[in-house]
CSV table of C-alpha atoms in Angstrom, one decimal:
chain,number,residue,atom,x,y,z
A,2,MET,CA,-21.0,1.4,-11.4
A,3,THR,CA,-22.7,1.6,-14.8
A,4,THR,CA,-20.5,2.0,-17.8
A,5,ALA,CA,-22.1,5.3,-18.7
A,6,ILE,CA,-21.5,6.8,-15.3
A,7,ALA,CA,-18.0,5.5,-15.2
A,8,VAL,CA,-17.2,7.1,-18.5
A,9,LEU,CA,-18.7,10.4,-17.5
A,10,TRP,CA,-16.8,10.5,-14.2
A,11,SER,CA,-13.5,9.6,-15.8
A,12,VAL,CA,-13.9,12.3,-18.5
A,13,TRP,CA,-14.6,14.8,-15.8
A,14,LEU,CA,-11.5,13.6,-13.9
A,15,ALA,CA,-9.4,14.0,-17.0
A,16,ALA,CA,-10.7,17.5,-17.6
A,17,CYS,CA,-10.0,18.4,-14.0
A,18,GLY,CA,-6.5,16.9,-14.1
A,19,SER,CA,-5.5,18.9,-17.2
A,20,SER,CA,-5.8,22.1,-15.2
A,21,ALA,CA,-3.3,21.6,-13.0
A,22,GLY,CA,34.0,1.4,-13.6
A,23,SER,CA,34.6,-2.3,-13.0
A,24,ASP,CA,32.7,-5.0,-14.9
A,25,GLY,CA,31.5,-8.3,-13.7
A,26,ALA,CA,29.1,-10.9,-15.1
A,27,SER,CA,26.6,-13.2,-13.6
A,28,SER,CA,24.9,-16.2,-15.1
A,29,ALA,CA,21.3,-17.5,-14.8
A,30,ALA,CA,19.5,-16.0,-11.8
A,31,SER,CA,17.3,-18.4,-9.8
A,32,SER,CA,14.1,-17.2,-8.1
A,33,ALA,CA,14.5,-20.1,-5.7
A,34,ASN,CA,17.5,-18.3,-4.2
A,35,ALA,CA,15.5,-15.0,-3.7
A,36,GLN,CA,16.2,-13.4,-0.3
A,37,THR,CA,14.7,-10.3,1.4
A,38,LEU,CA,16.7,-7.5,2.7
A,39,SER,CA,17.0,-8.1,6.4
A,40,THR,CA,17.7,-10.9,8.8
A,41,SER,CA,17.1,-9.1,12.0
A,42,GLY,CA,13.6,-7.8,11.6
A,43,ALA,CA,14.5,-4.7,13.7
A,44,ALA,CA,12.2,-1.7,13.2
A,45,LEU,CA,13.0,0.5,10.2
A,46,HIS,CA,13.4,4.2,10.9
A,47,ARG,CA,13.0,7.4,8.9
A,48,ASP,CA,15.9,9.4,7.4
A,49,GLY,CA,14.5,12.3,5.5
A,50,ALA,CA,12.1,10.9,2.9
A,51,PHE,CA,13.4,7.3,3.1
A,52,MET,CA,13.0,4.3,5.3
A,53,VAL,CA,16.4,3.1,6.6
A,54,ASP,CA,17.4,-0.2,8.3
A,55,ALA,CA,19.7,-0.9,11.2
A,56,ASP,CA,22.7,-1.0,8.8
A,57,ASN,CA,22.0,2.5,7.6
A,58,ARG,CA,20.7,1.3,4.2
A,59,VAL,CA,17.8,2.9,2.5
A,60,VAL,CA,15.0,0.3,2.1
A,61,LEU,CA,12.6,0.1,-0.8
A,62,LEU,CA,9.6,-2.2,-0.6
A,63,HIS,CA,7.6,-4.0,-3.2
A,64,GLY,CA,4.6,-6.1,-2.1
A,65,VAL,CA,0.9,-6.7,-2.1
A,66,ASN,CA,-2.3,-6.1,-0.2
A,67,ALA,CA,-4.0,-8.9,1.6
A,68,VAL,CA,-7.3,-7.9,3.1
A,69,TRP,CA,-10.2,-10.2,4.0
A,70,LYS,CA,-13.2,-7.8,4.2
A,71,LEU,CA,-15.8,-10.5,5.0
A,72,LYS,CA,-16.7,-11.9,8.4
A,73,PRO,CA,-14.8,-12.9,10.5
A,74,TYR,CA,-12.5,-10.2,9.0
A,75,TYR,CA,-9.2,-12.2,9.0
A,76,ILE,CA,-7.7,-14.3,6.2
A,77,PRO,CA,-8.3,-18.0,6.6
A,78,GLN,CA,-5.4,-20.4,6.4
A,79,THR,CA,-6.8,-22.1,3.3
A,80,ALA,CA,-5.8,-22.2,-0.4
A,81,GLN,CA,-8.3,-19.4,-1.1
A,82,GLY,CA,-6.8,-17.4,1.8
A,83,PHE,CA,-3.2,-17.4,2.9
A,84,THR,CA,-0.9,-20.3,3.8
A,85,ALA,CA,2.8,-21.0,4.1
A,86,ALA,CA,2.8,-21.7,0.3
A,87,ASP,CA,1.7,-18.1,-0.3
A,88,ALA,CA,4.4,-16.7,2.0
A,89,ASP,CA,6.9,-18.9,0.0
A,90,PHE,CA,5.6,-17.6,-3.3
A,91,LEU,CA,6.0,-14.0,-2.2
A,92,ALA,CA,9.5,-14.4,-0.8
A,93,ALA,CA,10.6,-16.3,-3.9
A,94,ASN,CA,9.4,-13.6,-6.2
A,95,GLY,CA,11.0,-10.7,-4.3
A,96,PHE,CA,8.0,-9.3,-2.5
A,97,ASN,CA,9.2,-8.0,0.8
A,98,VAL,CA,6.1,-6.4,2.3
A,99,VAL,CA,2.4,-7.1,2.8
A,100,ARG,CA,-0.2,-4.6,3.7
A,101,LEU,CA,-2.4,-6.8,5.9
A,102,GLY,CA,-6.0,-5.9,6.6
A,103,VAL,CA,-7.1,-5.5,10.3
A,104,LEU,CA,-10.7,-4.4,10.6
A,105,PHE,CA,-12.0,-2.2,13.5
A,106,ALA,CA,-15.1,-4.5,13.4
A,107,GLY,CA,-12.9,-7.4,14.3
A,108,VAL,CA,-10.7,-5.7,16.9
A,109,MET,CA,-13.7,-4.2,18.8
A,110,PRO,CA,-16.9,-6.0,17.8
A,111,GLN,CA,-18.6,-4.7,21.0
A,112,GLN,CA,-18.1,-1.2,22.1
A,113,GLY,CA,-15.1,-0.9,24.4
A,114,VAL,CA,-14.3,-4.6,24.3
A,115,ILE,CA,-11.1,-5.8,22.5
A,116,ASP,CA,-11.3,-9.3,20.9
A,117,GLN,CA,-7.9,-10.8,21.6
A,118,ASN,CA,-8.9,-13.9,19.7
A,119,TYR,CA,-9.3,-11.9,16.6
A,120,LEU,CA,-5.8,-10.4,17.0
A,121,ASP,CA,-4.5,-14.0,17.5
A,122,GLN,CA,-6.1,-15.0,14.2
A,123,VAL,CA,-4.5,-12.0,12.4
A,124,ASP,CA,-1.2,-13.1,14.0
A,125,ASN,CA,-1.4,-16.4,12.2
A,126,THR,CA,-0.8,-14.6,8.9
A,127,VAL,CA,1.8,-12.2,10.5
A,128,GLN,CA,3.9,-15.2,11.6
A,129,LEU,CA,3.8,-16.8,8.2
A,130,LEU,CA,5.1,-13.6,6.7
A,131,ALA,CA,7.7,-12.9,9.4
A,132,ALA,CA,9.1,-16.4,9.0
A,133,LYS,CA,10.0,-15.4,5.4
A,134,HIS,CA,11.4,-12.0,6.4
A,135,ILE,CA,8.5,-10.1,4.8
A,136,TRP,CA,7.6,-6.8,6.4
A,137,VAL,CA,4.0,-6.4,7.6
A,138,LEU,CA,2.0,-3.2,7.5
A,139,LEU,CA,-1.1,-3.6,9.6
A,140,ASP,CA,-4.0,-1.7,7.9
A,141,PHE,CA,-7.2,-0.6,9.6
A,142,HIS,CA,-9.2,-1.2,6.4
A,143,GLN,CA,-12.6,0.2,5.6
A,144,ASP,CA,-14.7,0.9,2.5
A,145,GLN,CA,-18.1,2.5,2.7
A,146,TYR,CA,-17.9,2.3,6.5
A,147,ASN,CA,-20.0,-0.7,7.4
A,148,GLU,CA,-21.9,-3.7,5.9
A,149,LYS,CA,-25.2,-1.8,6.3
A,150,PHE,CA,-23.9,0.4,3.5
A,151,GLN,CA,-22.6,-2.5,1.4
A,152,GLY,CA,-19.1,-1.9,2.7
A,153,GLU,CA,-16.9,-3.0,5.6
A,154,GLY,CA,-14.7,-1.9,8.4
A,155,PHE,CA,-16.6,-0.3,11.2
A,156,PRO,CA,-18.6,-2.4,13.7
A,157,ASP,CA,-22.4,-2.3,13.8
A,158,TRP,CA,-22.4,-0.5,17.1
A,159,ALA,CA,-20.6,2.4,15.5
A,160,VAL,CA,-23.5,3.0,13.1
A,161,SER,CA,-25.7,5.6,14.7
A,162,PRO,CA,-29.5,5.5,14.2
A,163,SER,CA,-30.6,7.8,11.3
A,164,LEU,CA,-33.9,9.2,10.2
A,165,LEU,CA,-32.7,8.8,6.6
A,166,PRO,CA,-33.6,5.7,4.7
A,167,ASN,CA,-30.7,3.5,3.8
A,168,ASP,CA,-30.2,4.5,0.1
A,169,ALA,CA,-26.8,2.8,-0.3
A,170,HIS,CA,-27.7,0.6,-3.2
A,171,TYR,CA,-25.6,2.0,-6.1
A,172,GLY,CA,-22.5,-0.1,-5.4
A,173,PHE,CA,-18.9,0.9,-4.7
A,174,PRO,CA,-17.9,3.7,-5.2
A,175,LEU,CA,-21.1,5.3,-6.4
A,176,ASP,CA,-22.7,5.1,-3.0
A,177,GLU,CA,-20.0,7.5,-1.7
A,178,PHE,CA,-21.2,10.1,-4.1
A,179,LEU,CA,-24.9,9.4,-4.1
A,180,SER,CA,-26.0,7.9,-0.8
A,181,LEU,CA,-27.2,10.4,1.8
A,182,ALA,CA,-27.3,7.7,4.5
A,183,LEU,CA,-23.6,6.7,3.9
A,184,ASN,CA,-22.4,10.3,3.8
A,185,GLY,CA,-24.4,11.0,7.0
A,186,ALA,CA,-22.5,8.1,8.7
A,187,TYR,CA,-19.2,9.6,7.7
A,188,ASP,CA,-20.3,13.1,8.8
A,189,LYS,CA,-21.0,11.7,12.3
A,190,LEU,CA,-17.6,9.9,12.4
A,191,TRP,CA,-15.7,13.1,11.5
A,192,ALA,CA,-17.8,15.0,14.1
A,193,ASN,CA,-16.8,12.5,16.7
A,194,HIS,CA,-20.4,11.6,17.4
A,195,GLY,CA,-20.7,9.5,20.6
A,196,GLY,CA,-17.0,9.8,21.3
A,197,ILE,CA,-16.2,7.3,18.5
A,198,TRP,CA,-12.7,8.6,18.2
A,199,ASP,CA,-11.8,7.4,21.7
A,200,GLN,CA,-13.0,3.9,20.8
A,201,TYR,CA,-11.0,3.9,17.5
A,202,GLN,CA,-7.9,5.1,19.5
A,203,ALA,CA,-8.4,2.3,22.0
A,204,ALA,CA,-8.6,-0.3,19.2
A,205,TRP,CA,-5.3,1.0,17.8
A,206,ALA,CA,-3.6,1.0,21.2
A,207,ALA,CA,-4.7,-2.7,21.7
A,208,THR,CA,-3.4,-3.6,18.2
A,209,ALA,CA,0.0,-1.9,18.8
A,210,THR,CA,0.3,-3.6,22.2
A,211,ARG,CA,-0.3,-7.0,20.6
A,212,PHE,CA,2.3,-6.5,17.7
A,213,ARG,CA,4.9,-4.0,18.9
A,214,ASP,CA,7.5,-6.7,19.6
A,215,GLN,CA,6.9,-8.5,16.4
A,216,PRO,CA,10.0,-8.9,14.1
A,217,PHE,CA,9.4,-7.6,10.6
A,218,LEU,CA,6.6,-5.3,11.6
A,219,LEU,CA,6.7,-2.3,9.3
A,220,GLY,CA,4.0,-0.4,11.2
A,221,TYR,CA,0.4,0.7,11.2
A,222,ASP,CA,-1.8,2.2,8.4
A,223,LEU,CA,-4.2,4.3,10.5
A,224,PHE,CA,-7.3,4.5,8.2
A,225,ASN,CA,-7.9,3.3,4.7
A,226,GLU,CA,-9.3,5.8,2.2
A,227,PRO,CA,-11.0,8.4,4.4
A,228,TRP,CA,-14.2,9.5,2.7
A,229,PRO,CA,-15.0,13.2,3.4
A,230,GLY,CA,-18.8,12.6,3.8
A,231,THR,CA,-21.0,15.4,2.5
A,232,LEU,CA,-17.9,17.6,2.0
A,233,TRP,CA,-16.6,15.4,-0.8
A,234,ALA,CA,-17.6,17.9,-3.5
A,235,THR,CA,-15.2,20.4,-2.0
A,236,CYS,CA,-12.3,18.0,-2.1
A,237,PHE,CA,-12.4,16.8,-5.7
A,238,GLU,CA,-10.3,19.4,-7.5
A,239,ILE,CA,-9.8,22.2,-5.1
A,240,ASP,CA,-8.2,22.2,-1.6
A,241,CYS,CA,-10.6,21.2,1.2
A,242,PRO,CA,-8.6,22.5,4.2
A,243,LEU,CA,-11.5,22.2,6.6
A,244,PHE,CA,-11.8,18.5,6.1
A,245,ASP,CA,-8.1,17.9,5.9
A,246,ALA,CA,-7.7,19.7,9.3
A,247,THR,CA,-10.4,17.4,10.8
A,248,LEU,CA,-8.9,14.3,9.2
A,249,GLN,CA,-5.4,15.2,10.5
A,250,LYS,CA,-6.8,15.7,14.0
A,251,PHE,CA,-8.6,12.3,13.8
A,252,GLN,CA,-5.5,10.5,12.7
A,253,GLN,CA,-3.4,12.2,15.3
A,254,GLN,CA,-5.7,10.8,18.0
A,255,ALA,CA,-5.3,7.3,16.4
A,256,LEU,CA,-1.6,7.9,16.4
A,257,ALA,CA,-1.7,8.7,20.1
A,258,GLY,CA,-3.2,5.3,20.6
A,259,VAL,CA,-0.4,3.6,18.7
A,260,ARG,CA,2.3,5.6,20.5
A,261,SER,CA,0.9,4.8,23.9
A,262,ALA,CA,2.1,1.3,23.2
A,263,ASP,CA,4.7,1.5,20.4
A,264,THR,CA,7.1,4.4,19.8
A,265,SER,CA,9.3,2.6,17.3
A,266,HIS,CA,7.4,1.4,14.3
A,267,PHE,CA,6.0,3.5,11.5
A,268,ALA,CA,2.5,5.0,11.6
A,269,PHE,CA,1.1,6.0,8.3
A,270,PHE,CA,-1.5,8.7,7.7
A,271,GLU,CA,-3.8,8.5,4.6
A,272,PRO,CA,-5.2,11.6,2.7
A,273,GLN,CA,-8.9,11.8,1.9
A,274,GLN,CA,-9.9,9.3,-0.8
A,275,LEU,CA,-10.2,11.7,-3.7
A,276,PHE,CA,-6.4,12.2,-3.4
A,277,ASP,CA,-6.2,8.8,-5.2
A,278,PHE,CA,-7.6,10.6,-8.3
A,279,GLY,CA,-5.4,13.6,-8.3
A,280,ALA,CA,-6.9,15.9,-5.6
A,281,PRO,CA,-4.4,17.6,-3.2
A,282,SER,CA,-3.9,17.0,0.5
A,283,ARG,CA,-3.0,19.7,3.0
A,284,PHE,CA,-1.9,17.9,6.2
A,285,GLY,CA,0.5,20.1,8.2
A,286,LYS,CA,3.8,19.2,10.0
A,287,ILE,CA,3.4,16.4,12.4
A,288,ASP,CA,6.0,15.9,15.2
A,289,ASP,CA,6.7,12.2,15.0
A,290,PRO,CA,10.0,10.6,14.1
A,291,ALA,CA,8.4,7.4,12.5
A,292,LEU,CA,5.8,9.0,10.4
A,293,GLY,CA,4.7,7.8,6.9
A,294,LEU,CA,2.2,8.9,4.2
A,295,SER,CA,0.2,5.9,2.8
A,296,TRP,CA,-1.3,6.9,-0.5
A,297,HIS,CA,-3.1,5.3,-3.5
A,298,SER,CA,-3.2,5.9,-7.2
A,299,TYR,CA,-6.3,5.1,-9.3
A,300,CYS,CA,-7.9,6.3,-12.5
A,301,SER,CA,-10.4,5.2,-15.2
A,302,ALA,CA,-8.3,2.0,-15.7
A,303,GLU,CA,-9.9,0.5,-12.6
A,304,LEU,CA,-13.4,2.0,-13.1
A,305,LEU,CA,-13.6,0.6,-16.6
A,306,SER,CA,-11.7,-2.6,-16.2
A,307,SER,CA,-14.8,-4.8,-16.2
A,308,THR,CA,-16.4,-3.1,-19.2
A,309,GLY,CA,-13.8,-3.9,-21.9
A,310,LEU,CA,-13.5,-0.2,-22.8
A,311,PRO,CA,-10.0,1.3,-23.2
A,312,ASP,CA,-8.4,3.6,-20.7
A,313,LEU,CA,-9.3,7.3,-20.9
A,314,PRO,CA,-6.7,10.1,-21.0
A,315,ASP,CA,-7.2,10.8,-17.3
A,316,CYS,CA,-4.7,8.1,-16.3
A,317,ALA,CA,-1.7,9.6,-18.0
A,318,ILE,CA,-2.7,13.0,-16.5
A,319,LEU,CA,-3.7,12.0,-13.0
A,320,GLU,CA,-1.2,9.3,-12.0
A,321,PRO,CA,1.9,11.6,-12.3
A,322,ARG,CA,-0.1,14.3,-10.6
A,323,THR,CA,-1.0,12.0,-7.7
A,324,ALA,CA,2.7,10.9,-7.3
A,325,GLY,CA,3.8,14.6,-7.3
A,326,ASN,CA,1.1,15.4,-4.7
A,327,ALA,CA,2.3,12.6,-2.5
A,328,ALA,CA,5.9,13.8,-2.6
A,329,THR,CA,4.7,17.3,-1.7
A,330,GLN,CA,2.4,16.1,1.1
A,331,SER,CA,5.0,13.7,2.7
A,332,ALA,CA,7.6,16.5,2.7
A,333,ALA,CA,5.1,18.9,4.4
A,334,MET,CA,4.3,16.4,7.1
A,335,GLY,CA,7.9,15.3,7.7
A,336,ALA,CA,7.2,11.8,6.6
A,337,THR,CA,8.4,8.9,4.4
A,338,SER,CA,6.1,7.8,1.6
A,339,LEU,CA,4.6,4.4,0.5
A,340,LEU,CA,2.2,3.8,-2.4
A,341,THR,CA,0.0,1.3,-0.7
A,342,GLU,CA,-2.7,0.7,-3.4
A,343,PHE,CA,-2.7,0.7,-7.2
A,344,GLY,CA,-3.8,-1.6,-9.9
A,345,ALA,CA,-6.9,-3.5,-8.8
A,346,SER,CA,-7.4,-4.7,-12.4
A,347,ASP,CA,-5.8,-6.6,-15.3
A,348,ASP,CA,-5.0,-3.3,-17.1
A,349,LEU,CA,-1.3,-3.8,-18.0
A,350,GLY,CA,-0.9,-0.2,-19.3
A,351,ASP,CA,-2.0,1.2,-15.9
A,352,ILE,CA,0.2,-1.2,-13.9
A,353,GLY,CA,3.2,-0.4,-16.1
A,354,ARG,CA,2.7,3.4,-15.8
A,355,VAL,CA,2.3,3.4,-12.0
A,356,THR,CA,5.3,1.1,-11.4
A,357,ARG,CA,7.5,3.3,-13.6
A,358,LEU,CA,6.3,6.4,-11.7
A,359,ALA,CA,7.1,4.7,-8.4
A,360,ASP,CA,10.7,4.0,-9.6
A,361,GLN,CA,11.0,7.6,-10.8
A,362,HIS,CA,9.9,8.9,-7.4
A,363,LEU,CA,12.0,6.2,-5.5
A,364,VAL,CA,9.0,5.1,-3.6
A,365,GLY,CA,7.9,1.6,-2.6
A,366,TRP,CA,4.5,0.0,-3.3
A,367,THR,CA,2.0,-2.6,-2.4
A,368,TYR,CA,-0.2,-3.8,-5.4
A,369,TRP,CA,-3.9,-4.2,-4.8
A,370,SER,CA,-4.4,-7.1,-4.4
A,371,TYR,CA,-2.6,-10.4,-3.9
A,372,LYS,CA,-5.8,-12.4,-4.3
A,373,SER,CA,-9.4,-11.3,-4.6
A,374,PHE,CA,-10.3,-12.6,-1.1
A,375,GLY,CA,-14.0,-12.4,-1.9
A,376,ASP,CA,-13.7,-8.6,-2.0
A,377,PRO,CA,-17.3,-7.2,-1.9
A,378,THR,CA,-16.2,-3.8,-3.1
A,379,GLY,CA,-13.6,-5.0,-5.6
A,380,ALA,CA,-13.3,-5.9,-9.3
A,381,ALA,CA,-14.4,-9.6,-9.1
A,382,GLY,CA,-11.2,-11.4,-9.8
A,383,ALA,CA,-9.5,-8.8,-12.0
A,384,GLU,CA,-7.5,-7.4,-9.1
A,385,SER,CA,-5.9,-10.8,-8.2
A,386,LEU,CA,-2.5,-12.0,-9.3
A,387,PHE,CA,-4.1,-15.4,-10.1
A,388,SER,CA,-6.8,-16.7,-12.4
A,389,ASP,CA,-7.8,-19.1,-9.6
A,390,ASP,CA,-7.0,-17.9,-6.1
A,391,THR,CA,-6.8,-21.5,-4.9
A,392,ASP,CA,-4.1,-22.4,-7.4
A,393,LEU,CA,-0.8,-20.6,-7.4
A,394,SER,CA,0.1,-22.1,-10.7
A,395,THR,CA,-2.6,-19.9,-12.3
A,396,LEU,CA,-0.4,-16.8,-11.9
A,397,LYS,CA,-1.4,-14.2,-14.5
A,398,ALA,CA,1.9,-14.0,-16.5
A,399,PRO,CA,1.5,-10.6,-18.2
A,400,LYS,CA,0.7,-9.0,-14.8
A,401,ALA,CA,3.5,-10.9,-13.1
A,402,ASP,CA,6.0,-9.6,-15.8
A,403,LEU,CA,5.3,-6.1,-14.6
A,404,LEU,CA,5.2,-6.6,-10.8
A,405,ILE,CA,8.0,-9.2,-10.4
A,406,ARG,CA,10.7,-6.8,-11.4
A,407,PRO,CA,14.3,-5.9,-10.5
A,408,TYR,CA,14.6,-3.3,-7.8
A,409,ALA,CA,17.0,-2.3,-5.0
A,410,GLN,CA,15.8,-3.7,-1.7
A,411,ALA,CA,18.5,-2.1,0.4
A,412,ILE,CA,20.8,0.6,-0.7
A,413,ALA,CA,24.1,1.5,1.1
A,414,GLY,CA,23.6,5.1,0.1
A,415,THR,CA,21.1,7.8,-0.8
A,416,PRO,CA,19.4,6.8,-4.1
A,417,GLN,CA,19.4,9.3,-6.9
A,418,ALA,CA,17.7,7.3,-9.7
A,419,MET,CA,16.3,3.8,-10.3
A,420,SER,CA,14.8,2.4,-13.5
A,421,PHE,CA,13.8,-0.8,-15.2
A,422,ASP,CA,13.0,-1.1,-18.9
A,423,THR,CA,10.4,-3.9,-19.3
A,424,THR,CA,11.3,-4.3,-23.0
A,425,SER,CA,15.1,-4.3,-23.0
A,426,LYS,CA,15.3,-5.7,-19.4
A,427,ALA,CA,17.9,-3.0,-18.6
A,428,PHE,CA,18.0,-2.0,-14.9
A,429,SER,CA,19.9,1.0,-13.5
A,430,LEU,CA,20.6,2.3,-10.0
A,431,THR,CA,22.5,5.4,-9.0
A,432,TYR,CA,23.2,6.4,-5.4
A,433,VAL,CA,25.5,8.5,-3.3
A,434,PRO,CA,27.3,6.2,-0.8
A,435,ARG,CA,26.6,6.5,2.9
A,436,SER,CA,28.3,5.0,6.0
A,437,SER,CA,27.3,1.3,6.1
A,438,THR,CA,29.2,-2.0,6.5
A,439,ALA,CA,26.4,-3.9,4.7
A,440,PRO,CA,26.1,-4.3,0.9
A,441,THR,CA,23.6,-2.8,-1.4
A,442,GLU,CA,21.1,-5.6,-2.3
A,443,ILE,CA,19.3,-5.7,-5.7
A,444,PHE,CA,16.6,-8.3,-6.5
A,445,LEU,CA,17.0,-9.7,-10.0
A,446,PRO,CA,14.3,-12.2,-10.8
A,447,ALA,CA,14.9,-15.1,-13.2
A,448,ARG,CA,11.5,-14.2,-14.7
A,449,GLN,CA,13.2,-11.2,-16.2
A,450,TYR,CA,16.6,-12.8,-16.8
A,451,PRO,CA,16.0,-16.4,-17.8
A,452,ASN,CA,19.4,-16.6,-19.5
A,453,GLY,CA,21.2,-14.8,-16.8
A,454,TYR,CA,22.4,-11.2,-16.6
A,455,GLN,CA,25.5,-9.0,-16.9
A,456,VAL,CA,26.5,-6.4,-14.4
A,457,SER,CA,28.5,-3.2,-14.8
A,458,VAL,CA,29.4,-1.4,-11.6
A,459,GLN,CA,31.2,1.9,-11.0
A,460,GLY,CA,32.2,3.0,-7.5
A,461,ALA,CA,31.5,-0.5,-5.9
A,462,GLN,CA,32.4,-4.2,-6.3
A,463,VAL,CA,30.1,-7.2,-6.8
A,464,VAL,CA,30.4,-9.5,-3.8
A,465,SER,CA,27.5,-12.0,-4.5
A,466,ALA,CA,27.9,-15.3,-6.2
A,467,ALA,CA,27.5,-15.7,-9.9
A,468,GLY,CA,23.8,-16.2,-10.7
A,469,ALA,CA,22.5,-14.9,-7.4
A,470,SER,CA,19.0,-13.5,-7.6
A,471,LEU,CA,20.0,-11.1,-4.9
A,472,LEU,CA,22.9,-9.1,-6.3
A,473,ARG,CA,25.2,-7.6,-3.6
A,474,VAL,CA,27.7,-4.8,-4.2
A,475,MET,CA,30.0,-3.2,-1.7
A,476,ASN,CA,30.9,0.5,-2.0
A,477,ASN,CA,34.5,1.3,-2.8
A,478,ALA,CA,36.3,3.4,-0.2
A,479,GLY,CA,36.1,7.1,-1.1
A,480,ALA,CA,33.6,6.6,-3.9
A,481,SER,CA,31.4,9.7,-4.4
A,482,GLN,CA,28.8,7.9,-6.5
A,483,VAL,CA,27.8,4.3,-7.3
A,484,GLN,CA,26.2,3.3,-10.5
A,485,VAL,CA,24.9,-0.3,-11.1
A,486,THR,CA,23.7,-1.4,-14.5
A,487,VAL,CA,22.2,-4.8,-15.2
A,488,THR,CA,21.5,-6.1,-18.7
A,489,ALA,CA,20.1,-9.5,-19.9
A,490,ALA,CA,22.7,-12.0,-21.0
A,491,ARG,CA,22.4,-13.1,-24.6
């Protein structure tokens, strides 16, 4: 995207958006002792707006995306890709979920033929994560449909012949707005041209069959960033109920494929892509007990990250709006909510805003992206956690300071509020206790508390060892509310 077009688009987005107790003390925490929330890996389930574990604790997730968009569409077990060292890094720093890319082009490279070897290769990464008790969300990822349009996701056989010349040469995401050929391909998808929906459903059925018994499987993200095709202009600022109805129908058919094999794990719907920039979504109620809304939050911070220009006002307007839209849409669907993409740049102001919003809305997240993974539609290294993807010692410290943060991984109650002040290092959690014999578990990274921390608890008792990076508190019998406050030791 050229700088001029990026600026104009962001200004327009901004204009559109504007219309609308007992005390205890712990000493130095050690990230080497970091643990994740569950030891069983049993499927999580939904209780109202929240994900809940087998011990009846509300679960919050912080993690990353890991998507290899290039052929052969799975992450290699190399230093540039993903190895046991990467799984160790994530677990040690409190990340308890990974949104892992699985491409339709890899699952069904030939029409009607499932490539089991491809799923085996995906499983290599799944096993590395499960061994560290990190939840895995399998994501059927696509951007700009197919390599023919400078994107990825759909196999070549799913690209129907067209009389239009291939004019997808503007780059991501401008091709989505300007390419007639690309938008024509999406139009054919949403019209179920050639019965493509049945093939997509079959690919999901095969994937769910392969992974349904996998411990630490969070579930399935049914379609990354659905682009409305030629209807995109009707979906920017106003409702586009016609496309939303079609998209819901498409994802419900994909859901049927998943549910033919797996009725336990979460299945996440995604709204049309312009939702990411503040547009609404109007999915109706969906009768499924393990339903989720997977949503993204982006603004000019990502569009301008490679230009050196400052953020425009749209971010402060659109990011809260998107979070509010997600809460409204997930409630209307009868679903839990997970922010599955944000960031994609080294813009610290943007990352800080979105993580604060996630805490305010008590929603988990997966940052885009763990590494760059040769992303053809990404921001050339800016999105990664590392300066050099092959060297974990090159962690970008300012970004890590925002993402490796205190949070409640498992709450023996219904959360009311959670916050972390990146300046003072004060963390606070308030919840109403619920029936559970397991403790509330709060990750407290040494990165934030190098000299240790102090804990003040009302309505519960600290039961973890001094200095533990996973603070555990047990509810007091009869307590009507629990409040936990953590401050940095001096």
